[in-house]
Coordinates of C-alpha atoms (C1' of nucleotides) in Angstrom, one line a residue:
Chain A
X1 CA -57.3 -97.2 9.9
X2 CA -59.0 -100.1 8.2
X3 CA -60.0 -101.5 11.5
X4 CA -61.5 -98.3 12.7
X5 CA -63.5 -97.9 9.6
X6 CA -64.9 -101.3 10.1
X7 CA -66.0 -100.4 13.6
X8 CA -67.6 -97.4 12.2
X9 CA -70.1 -99.6 10.6
X10 CA -68.8 -99.9 7.1
X11 CA -67.6 -96.4 6.6
X12 CA -64.9 -97.0 4.0
X13 CA -61.7 -95.1 4.2
X14 CA -60.4 -93.6 1.0
X15 CA -57.6 -96.1 1.0
X16 CA -59.8 -99.1 0.9
X17 CA -60.9 -100.7 -2.4
X18 CA -64.2 -100.1 -4.0
X19 CA -65.1 -103.7 -3.3
X20 CA -67.1 -104.4 -0.2
X21 CA -65.0 -104.8 2.9
X22 CA -64.1 -108.4 3.8
X23 CA -66.3 -108.6 6.8
X24 CA -69.4 -108.1 4.6
X25 CA -68.4 -111.0 2.5
X26 CA -67.3 -113.0 5.5
X27 CA -70.9 -113.3 6.7
X28 CA -71.8 -115.3 3.7
X29 CA -68.5 -117.0 3.4
X30 CA -70.2 -120.3 3.9
X31 CA -71.7 -120.1 0.5
X32 CA -68.7 -119.0 -1.4
X33 CA -65.3 -119.2 0.1
X34 CA -63.0 -118.2 -2.6
X35 CA -64.1 -114.6 -3.0
X36 CA -63.7 -114.0 0.8
X37 CA -60.1 -115.1 0.7
X38 CA -59.6 -113.0 -2.3
X39 CA -60.9 -110.0 -0.5
X40 CA -58.6 -110.5 2.4
X41 CA -55.8 -110.9 0.0
X42 CA -56.8 -107.7 -1.6
X43 CA -56.8 -105.8 1.6
X44 CA -53.5 -107.3 2.6
X45 CA -52.2 -106.1 -0.7
X46 CA -53.4 -102.6 0.0
X47 CA -51.9 -102.6 3.4
X48 CA -48.6 -103.7 1.9
X49 CA -48.7 -101.0 -0.7
X50 CA -49.3 -98.3 2.0
X51 CA -45.8 -99.0 3.3
X52 CA -44.5 -98.7 -0.2
X53 CA -46.0 -95.2 -0.6
X54 CA -43.6 -92.4 -0.1
X55 CA -43.9 -90.3 3.0
X56 CA -44.9 -87.3 1.0
X57 CA -47.6 -89.2 -0.7
X58 CA -49.0 -90.4 2.6
X59 CA -48.8 -86.9 4.1
X60 CA -50.7 -85.6 1.1
X61 CA -53.4 -88.2 1.5
X62 CA -53.6 -87.4 5.2
X63 CA -54.0 -83.8 4.4
X64 CA -56.7 -84.5 1.9
X65 CA -58.5 -86.6 4.4
X66 CA -58.4 -83.8 7.0
X67 CA -59.7 -81.3 4.5
X68 CA -62.6 -83.4 3.5
X69 CA -65.8 -81.5 4.2
X70 CA -67.4 -84.5 5.8
X71 CA -64.5 -85.3 8.0
X72 CA -65.5 -83.6 11.3
X73 CA -68.9 -85.2 11.3
X74 CA -67.7 -88.6 10.4
X75 CA -64.9 -88.4 12.9
X76 CA -67.3 -87.6 15.7
X77 CA -69.3 -90.6 14.8
X78 CA -66.2 -92.7 14.8
X79 CA -65.2 -91.4 18.2
X80 CA -68.6 -92.1 19.6
X81 CA -68.7 -95.7 18.4
X82 CA -65.2 -96.3 19.6
X83 CA -66.1 -94.9 23.0
X84 CA -68.7 -97.6 23.2
X85 CA -66.7 -100.5 22.0
X86 CA -63.6 -99.7 23.9
X87 CA -65.4 -100.3 27.1
X88 CA -65.5 -104.0 26.5
X89 CA -61.8 -104.0 25.9
X90 CA -61.2 -102.2 29.1
X91 CA -63.5 -104.4 31.1
X92 CA -61.1 -107.4 30.7
X93 CA -58.3 -105.5 32.2
X94 CA -58.2 -105.6 36.0
X95 CA -55.9 -103.7 38.4
X96 CA -53.4 -106.3 39.4
X97 CA -52.1 -106.4 43.0
X98 CA -48.5 -105.4 43.7
X99 CA -46.1 -108.1 42.9
X100 CA -45.1 -109.9 46.1
X101 CA -41.7 -110.7 44.8
X102 CA -41.1 -107.0 44.0
X103 CA -42.2 -106.1 47.5
X104 CA -39.8 -108.6 48.9
X105 CA -36.9 -107.2 46.9
X106 CA -37.9 -103.7 47.9
X107 CA -38.0 -104.6 51.5
X108 CA -34.7 -106.3 51.4
X109 CA -33.1 -103.4 49.6
X110 CA -34.5 -101.1 52.2
X111 CA -33.3 -103.3 55.0
X112 CA -29.8 -103.4 53.6
X113 CA -29.8 -99.6 53.3
X114 CA -29.5 -99.7 49.5
X115 CA -32.7 -98.0 48.6
X116 CA -33.4 -96.2 51.9
X117 CA -32.3 -92.8 52.9
X118 CA -28.5 -92.3 52.7
X119 CA -26.9 -92.7 56.1
X120 CA -23.4 -91.7 57.0
X121 CA -22.6 -90.0 53.8
X122 CA -20.3 -91.5 51.2
X123 CA -17.8 -94.3 51.5
X124 CA -15.1 -92.0 52.5
X125 CA -17.1 -90.7 55.4
X126 CA -17.9 -94.2 56.5
X127 CA -14.3 -95.3 56.3
X128 CA -13.2 -92.2 58.3
X129 CA -15.8 -92.9 61.0
X130 CA -14.6 -96.5 61.2
X131 CA -11.0 -95.4 61.5
X132 CA -11.9 -92.9 64.1
X133 CA -13.6 -95.5 66.3
X134 CA -10.4 -97.5 66.6
X135 CA -9.7 -99.1 69.9
X136 CA -10.7 -102.7 70.7
X137 CA -12.5 -103.5 67.5
X138 CA -10.1 -101.9 65.2
X139 CA -9.7 -104.7 62.6
X140 CA -13.3 -105.5 63.0
X141 CA -14.5 -102.0 62.1
X142 CA -11.9 -101.8 59.4
X143 CA -13.5 -104.8 57.7
X144 CA -16.9 -103.3 58.4
X145 CA -15.9 -100.1 56.7
X146 CA -14.7 -102.1 53.7
X147 CA -18.0 -103.7 53.6
X148 CA -19.8 -100.4 53.8
X149 CA -17.6 -99.0 51.1
X150 CA -18.6 -101.8 48.8
X151 CA -22.2 -101.5 49.8
X152 CA -22.3 -97.8 49.0
X153 CA -20.7 -98.6 45.7
X154 CA -23.5 -101.0 44.9
X155 CA -25.9 -98.4 46.2
X156 CA -24.5 -95.8 43.9
X157 CA -24.7 -98.1 40.8
X158 CA -28.2 -99.0 41.8
X159 CA -29.4 -95.5 42.1
X160 CA -27.8 -94.3 38.8
X161 CA -29.3 -97.2 37.0
X162 CA -32.6 -96.7 38.6
X163 CA -32.6 -93.1 37.6
X164 CA -31.6 -94.0 34.1
X165 CA -34.5 -96.3 33.8
X166 CA -36.8 -93.8 35.3
X167 CA -35.7 -91.2 32.9
X168 CA -35.9 -93.5 29.9
X169 CA -39.4 -94.5 31.0
X170 CA -40.5 -90.9 31.2
X171 CA -39.0 -90.0 27.9
X172 CA -40.6 -93.0 26.3
X173 CA -43.9 -92.2 27.9
X174 CA -44.0 -88.6 26.7
X175 CA -42.9 -89.7 23.3
X176 CA -45.7 -92.2 23.0
X177 CA -48.2 -89.7 24.4
X178 CA -47.1 -87.1 21.9
X179 CA -47.6 -89.7 19.1
X180 CA -51.0 -90.6 20.4
X181 CA -52.0 -87.0 20.7
X182 CA -51.0 -86.4 17.2
X183 CA -52.7 -89.4 16.0
X184 CA -55.8 -88.5 17.9
X185 CA -56.5 -86.0 15.2
X186 CA -56.9 -88.8 12.6
X187 CA -58.1 -91.6 14.8
X188 CA -60.2 -91.6 17.9
X189 CA -58.1 -92.1 21.0
X190 CA -59.8 -92.0 24.4
X191 CA -58.1 -90.7 27.5
X192 CA -58.5 -94.1 29.0
X193 CA -56.7 -95.6 26.1
X194 CA -53.8 -93.3 26.7
X195 CA -53.8 -94.1 30.3
X196 CA -53.8 -97.8 29.5
X197 CA -50.9 -97.3 27.2
X198 CA -49.0 -95.4 29.8
X199 CA -49.6 -98.1 32.4
X200 CA -48.4 -100.8 30.0
X201 CA -45.2 -98.8 29.4
X202 CA -44.7 -98.4 33.1
X203 CA -45.3 -102.1 33.7
X204 CA -42.7 -102.9 31.1
X205 CA -40.2 -100.6 32.6
X206 CA -40.9 -101.7 36.2
X207 CA -40.2 -105.2 35.0
X208 CA -36.8 -104.0 33.9
X209 CA -36.4 -102.3 37.2
X210 CA -37.2 -105.5 39.0
X211 CA -34.3 -107.2 37.2
X212 CA -32.1 -104.4 38.4
X213 CA -33.3 -104.9 41.9
X214 CA -32.9 -108.6 41.7
X215 CA -29.3 -108.3 40.6
X216 CA -28.6 -105.7 43.2
X217 CA -30.0 -108.0 45.9
X218 CA -27.8 -110.8 44.7
X219 CA -24.8 -108.5 44.8
X220 CA -25.6 -107.5 48.3
X221 CA -26.1 -111.0 49.4
X222 CA -22.7 -112.0 48.0
X223 CA -21.2 -109.0 49.7
X224 CA -22.7 -110.0 53.0
X225 CA -21.6 -113.6 52.8
X226 CA -18.1 -112.4 51.8
X227 CA -17.7 -109.8 54.6
X228 CA -20.2 -110.2 57.3
X229 CA -20.1 -113.9 57.7
X230 CA -18.1 -114.1 60.9
X231 CA -16.9 -117.5 60.1
X232 CA -15.0 -116.2 57.1
X233 CA -13.0 -113.7 59.1
X234 CA -12.6 -115.7 62.3
X235 CA -9.9 -114.4 64.6
X236 CA -8.7 -116.4 67.6
X237 CA -9.1 -114.6 70.9
X238 CA -5.9 -113.2 72.2
X239 CA -3.9 -115.1 74.7
X240 CA -5.0 -113.1 77.7
X241 CA -8.7 -113.6 76.9
X242 CA -8.2 -117.3 76.5
X243 CA -6.4 -117.5 79.8
X244 CA -9.1 -115.7 81.6
X245 CA -11.7 -118.0 80.2
X246 CA -9.7 -121.1 80.9
X247 CA -9.0 -119.9 84.4
X248 CA -12.7 -119.6 85.0
X249 CA -13.5 -122.9 83.3
X250 CA -11.0 -125.0 85.3
X251 CA -11.7 -123.3 88.6
X252 CA -15.4 -124.1 88.1
X253 CA -14.8 -127.5 86.6
X254 CA -17.6 -129.2 88.6
X255 CA -20.1 -126.8 87.2
X256 CA -18.6 -124.8 84.4
X257 CA -21.8 -122.8 83.6
X258 CA -21.2 -119.1 84.3
X259 CA -24.2 -117.2 85.2
X260 CA -25.4 -114.3 83.0
X261 CA -23.6 -111.9 85.3
X262 CA -20.4 -114.0 85.3
X263 CA -20.6 -114.1 81.5
X264 CA -20.9 -110.4 81.3
X265 CA -18.0 -110.0 83.6
X266 CA -15.9 -112.4 81.6
X267 CA -16.9 -110.7 78.3
X268 CA -15.8 -107.3 79.7
X269 CA -12.5 -108.7 80.9
X270 CA -11.8 -110.5 77.6
X271 CA -13.1 -107.7 75.4
X272 CA -15.5 -110.0 73.6
X273 CA -19.2 -110.3 73.6
X274 CA -21.3 -112.3 76.0
X275 CA -22.4 -114.5 73.1
X276 CA -18.8 -115.2 72.4
X277 CA -18.3 -116.2 76.0
X278 CA -21.2 -118.5 75.7
X279 CA -19.8 -120.0 72.5
X280 CA -16.5 -120.5 74.2
X281 CA -17.9 -122.3 77.2
X282 CA -20.1 -124.4 75.0
X283 CA -17.2 -125.4 72.9
X284 CA -15.0 -125.9 75.8
X285 CA -17.4 -128.1 77.7
X286 CA -18.1 -130.3 74.8
X287 CA -14.5 -130.7 73.8
X288 CA -13.3 -131.2 77.3
X289 CA -15.8 -133.9 78.0
X290 CA -15.1 -135.5 74.7
X291 CA -11.4 -136.0 75.4
X292 CA -10.5 -135.3 79.0
X293 CA -7.1 -136.8 78.6
X294 CA -6.2 -134.3 76.1
X295 CA -7.0 -131.5 78.5
X296 CA -5.3 -132.9 81.5
X297 CA -2.1 -130.9 81.2
X298 CA -4.0 -127.7 80.6
X299 CA -6.3 -128.5 83.5
X300 CA -3.5 -129.2 85.9
X301 CA -1.7 -126.0 84.9
X302 CA -4.7 -123.8 85.5
X303 CA -5.6 -125.7 88.7
X304 CA -2.1 -125.2 90.1
X305 CA -2.2 -121.6 89.2
X306 CA -5.6 -120.9 90.9
X307 CA -4.5 -123.1 93.8
X308 CA -1.7 -120.8 94.4
X309 CA -4.0 -117.8 94.1
X310 CA -6.5 -119.3 96.5
X311 CA -3.9 -120.3 99.0
X312 CA -2.4 -116.8 99.0
X313 CA -5.8 -115.3 99.3
X314 CA -7.0 -117.5 102.1
X315 CA -3.8 -117.2 104.0
X316 CA -3.8 -113.4 103.8
X317 CA -7.4 -112.7 104.6
X318 CA -10.5 -114.5 105.8
X319 CA -12.5 -113.4 102.8
X320 CA -10.9 -115.5 100.2
X321 CA -11.4 -113.9 96.8
X322 CA -9.9 -115.4 93.8
X323 CA -9.5 -112.8 91.2
X324 CA -10.9 -114.9 88.4
X325 CA -14.1 -115.8 90.1
X326 CA -15.9 -112.8 91.4
X327 CA -19.2 -114.5 92.0
X328 CA -21.2 -117.5 91.1
X329 CA -24.3 -119.3 92.4
X330 CA -23.3 -120.7 95.7
X331 CA -26.1 -123.1 96.3
X332 CA -25.8 -124.7 92.9
X333 CA -22.2 -125.3 93.6
X334 CA -22.8 -127.1 96.8
X335 CA -25.3 -129.4 95.0
X336 CA -22.7 -130.3 92.5
X337 CA -20.0 -130.9 95.0
X338 CA -22.2 -133.3 96.9
X339 CA -22.2 -135.3 93.7
X340 CA -18.5 -135.8 93.7
X341 CA -18.6 -138.8 95.9
X342 CA -15.5 -140.1 97.5
X343 CA -13.3 -137.5 96.1
X344 CA -15.4 -134.8 97.7
X345 CA -15.0 -136.5 101.0
X346 CA -11.2 -136.4 100.8
X347 CA -11.4 -132.7 99.8
X348 CA -13.6 -132.0 102.7
X349 CA -11.2 -133.6 105.1
X350 CA -8.4 -131.7 103.5
X351 CA -10.1 -128.5 104.0
X352 CA -10.2 -129.3 107.6
X353 CA -13.0 -127.3 109.0
X354 CA -16.6 -128.5 108.8
X355 CA -18.2 -128.1 105.5
X356 CA -21.8 -126.9 105.6
X357 CA -22.8 -127.2 102.0
X358 CA -25.1 -124.3 101.3
X359 CA -23.4 -122.0 103.8
X360 CA -20.2 -122.0 101.9
X361 CA -19.8 -119.5 99.1
X362 CA -18.5 -119.7 95.6
X363 CA -14.9 -119.2 96.6
X364 CA -14.8 -122.5 98.4
X365 CA -16.3 -124.2 95.5
X366 CA -13.6 -123.0 93.1
X367 CA -11.0 -123.9 95.7
X368 CA -12.4 -127.3 95.9
X369 CA -12.3 -127.7 92.2
X370 CA -8.7 -126.5 92.3
X371 CA -7.7 -128.8 95.1
X372 CA -9.2 -131.8 93.4
X373 CA -6.8 -131.1 90.6
X374 CA -3.9 -130.8 93.0
X375 CA -4.9 -134.1 94.6
X376 CA -5.1 -135.9 91.3
X377 CA -1.8 -134.3 90.3
X378 CA 0.0 -135.2 93.5
X379 CA -1.6 -138.5 93.9
X380 CA 1.7 -140.2 93.4
X381 CA 0.8 -142.4 90.5
X382 CA 1.2 -141.7 86.9
X383 CA -1.1 -138.8 86.4
X384 CA -3.1 -139.9 83.4
X385 CA -4.6 -143.1 84.9
X386 CA -5.0 -141.6 88.3
X387 CA -6.8 -138.6 87.1
X388 CA -9.2 -140.6 85.0
X389 CA -10.0 -143.1 87.6
X390 CA -10.4 -141.0 90.7
X391 CA -11.4 -137.7 89.3
X392 CA -13.0 -137.6 85.9
X393 CA -15.6 -140.4 85.9
X394 CA -17.2 -139.1 89.0
X395 CA -17.4 -135.5 88.0
X396 CA -18.4 -136.0 84.4
X397 CA -19.6 -139.4 83.5
X398 CA -21.4 -140.7 86.5
X399 CA -24.4 -138.6 85.6
X400 CA -23.6 -138.3 81.9
X401 CA -22.3 -134.7 82.1
X402 CA -22.6 -131.5 83.8
X403 CA -26.0 -130.3 82.8
X404 CA -28.0 -132.5 85.1
X405 CA -25.4 -132.6 87.8
X406 CA -27.6 -131.6 90.8
X407 CA -28.5 -135.0 92.1
X408 CA -28.6 -136.5 95.6
X409 CA -25.3 -138.1 96.1
X410 CA -26.0 -140.7 98.6
X411 CA -28.3 -142.7 96.4
X412 CA -26.2 -142.7 93.3
X413 CA -23.9 -145.6 93.9
X414 CA -26.4 -148.4 94.3
X415 CA -28.2 -147.7 91.1
X416 CA -25.1 -148.3 89.0
X417 CA -24.8 -151.9 89.8
X418 CA -22.4 -153.0 87.1
X419 CA -19.1 -151.3 87.6
X420 CA -18.7 -150.7 83.9
X421 CA -19.8 -147.2 84.3
X422 CA -16.9 -146.5 86.4
X423 CA -14.2 -147.7 84.0
X424 CA -15.6 -147.0 80.6
X425 CA -14.2 -143.5 80.6
X426 CA -10.7 -144.6 79.7
X427 CA -10.9 -142.9 76.3
Chain B
dA1 C1' 0.1 -129.2 52.4
dA2 C1' -1.7 -132.0 56.1
dA3 C1' -3.3 -132.1 60.7
dG4 C1' -4.9 -130.0 64.7
dA5 C1' -7.1 -126.1 67.1
dT6 C1' -10.7 -123.0 67.4
dG7 C1' -14.6 -119.7 67.0
dA8 C1' -19.2 -119.7 64.9
dT9 C1' -23.4 -121.9 63.3
dT10 C1' -27.1 -125.3 63.2
dA11 C1' -30.4 -129.0 64.4
dG12 C1' -32.2 -131.1 68.1
dT13 C1' -33.1 -131.6 73.2
dT14 C1' -34.7 -130.4 77.7
Chain C
dA1 C1' -33.9 -119.9 76.4
dA2 C1' -29.9 -122.4 77.3
dC3 C1' -27.6 -126.4 76.3
dT4 C1' -25.4 -130.4 73.6
dA5 C1' -23.4 -132.5 69.7
dA6 C1' -22.1 -132.2 65.1
dT7 C1' -20.3 -129.5 61.6
dC8 C1' -18.3 -125.6 59.0
dA9 C1' -14.7 -122.5 57.8
dT10 C1' -10.9 -120.5 59.1
dC11 C1' -6.5 -120.0 61.8
dT12 C1' -2.3 -122.2 63.6
dT13 C1' 1.0 -125.7 64.0
dT14 C1' 3.6 -129.5 62.2

DNA sequence: AAAGATGATTAGTT
DNA sequence: AACTAATCATCTTT
């Protein structure tokens, strides 16, 4: 009230002292400082005493003020002046752009399905749906439903909290607006001022909401890492799937890179995804190459098995079709084989008929792979050393691995002058 | 519980 | 885009 009266150009409210207001003396404070301070002290004193007044007394004063015959006119003047001065206050305030962090949180909550439209009903429905799906991915979907149940729990908490905040914000806003409206009878309050107040309140509450969103996001992230991180709930493939994969791997040992179609086929057979097939082959290749000796037994086993298959197939029909290898790139295989040097020669002679490289299909390639194993196995010497010397270095190490296998064979041997390349694969 | 196996992830390469 | 090599985190065996 004091402040408003000062703005009104020295109109002194009934509560103020008969002395001149402090700002009048403040202008000439340079000359005499003490009286100015005294005035301020006086005013402070008065302000303090206001709070000491009883409520009834204050109400009575207010009533008296309202009933003053000059009140309407003076009040209008007051409002006018304030209307002018308040503009400068408003000018400093700019509309701030939406908080990028808030937008990020909102986006994430929406993406995680926390704040978006409800899908799949409650947790019970989700669990039921997951249970109904059953089948191959039973345990997987069970975990998933667990995750969704937890997620919907978070979602529920989030929504109730958000609603609570919303409600509190509205209540508080209406309360403040009522107060302001009531006060507007005794002091000038422009609509803009109310608007500003409301926006301040909203900002404060949205800050609280942002905290809620933040913690919700954190909860979702934790939930995700707990349930959806595949590494945490890793399951080994079942034995059958592993056998199928191994069968393919060892029957295509010279070029164990299944084509996209082959991967799909394998994925279907093993009831896993294509990505998992790719992972498996990636792991297998690197681990095989790293320690061939360790995989010798396994390799021999699968080689022998597919050898039997191939033998049966070729003896029964001209179109040899090994069950594990439906199709693979034929030409690439021939390139690889030409790289196998002396061993390839022996295989070729073993096969008997003339080998025409590109003409021969994938089946022959896999048979050749298989036969190479059989040769190394039945070579007569202790298998470890024999296998490493006559089989592995050529296939794997001569060109540093599989990936760049397609290389003209005839020119390879001269380049590796020192024979060290040949023998350094003993590990 | 330690050691080994294994599926998935990641950085870097081609 | 697919691959390798290293690494992680878990599963399995010892």
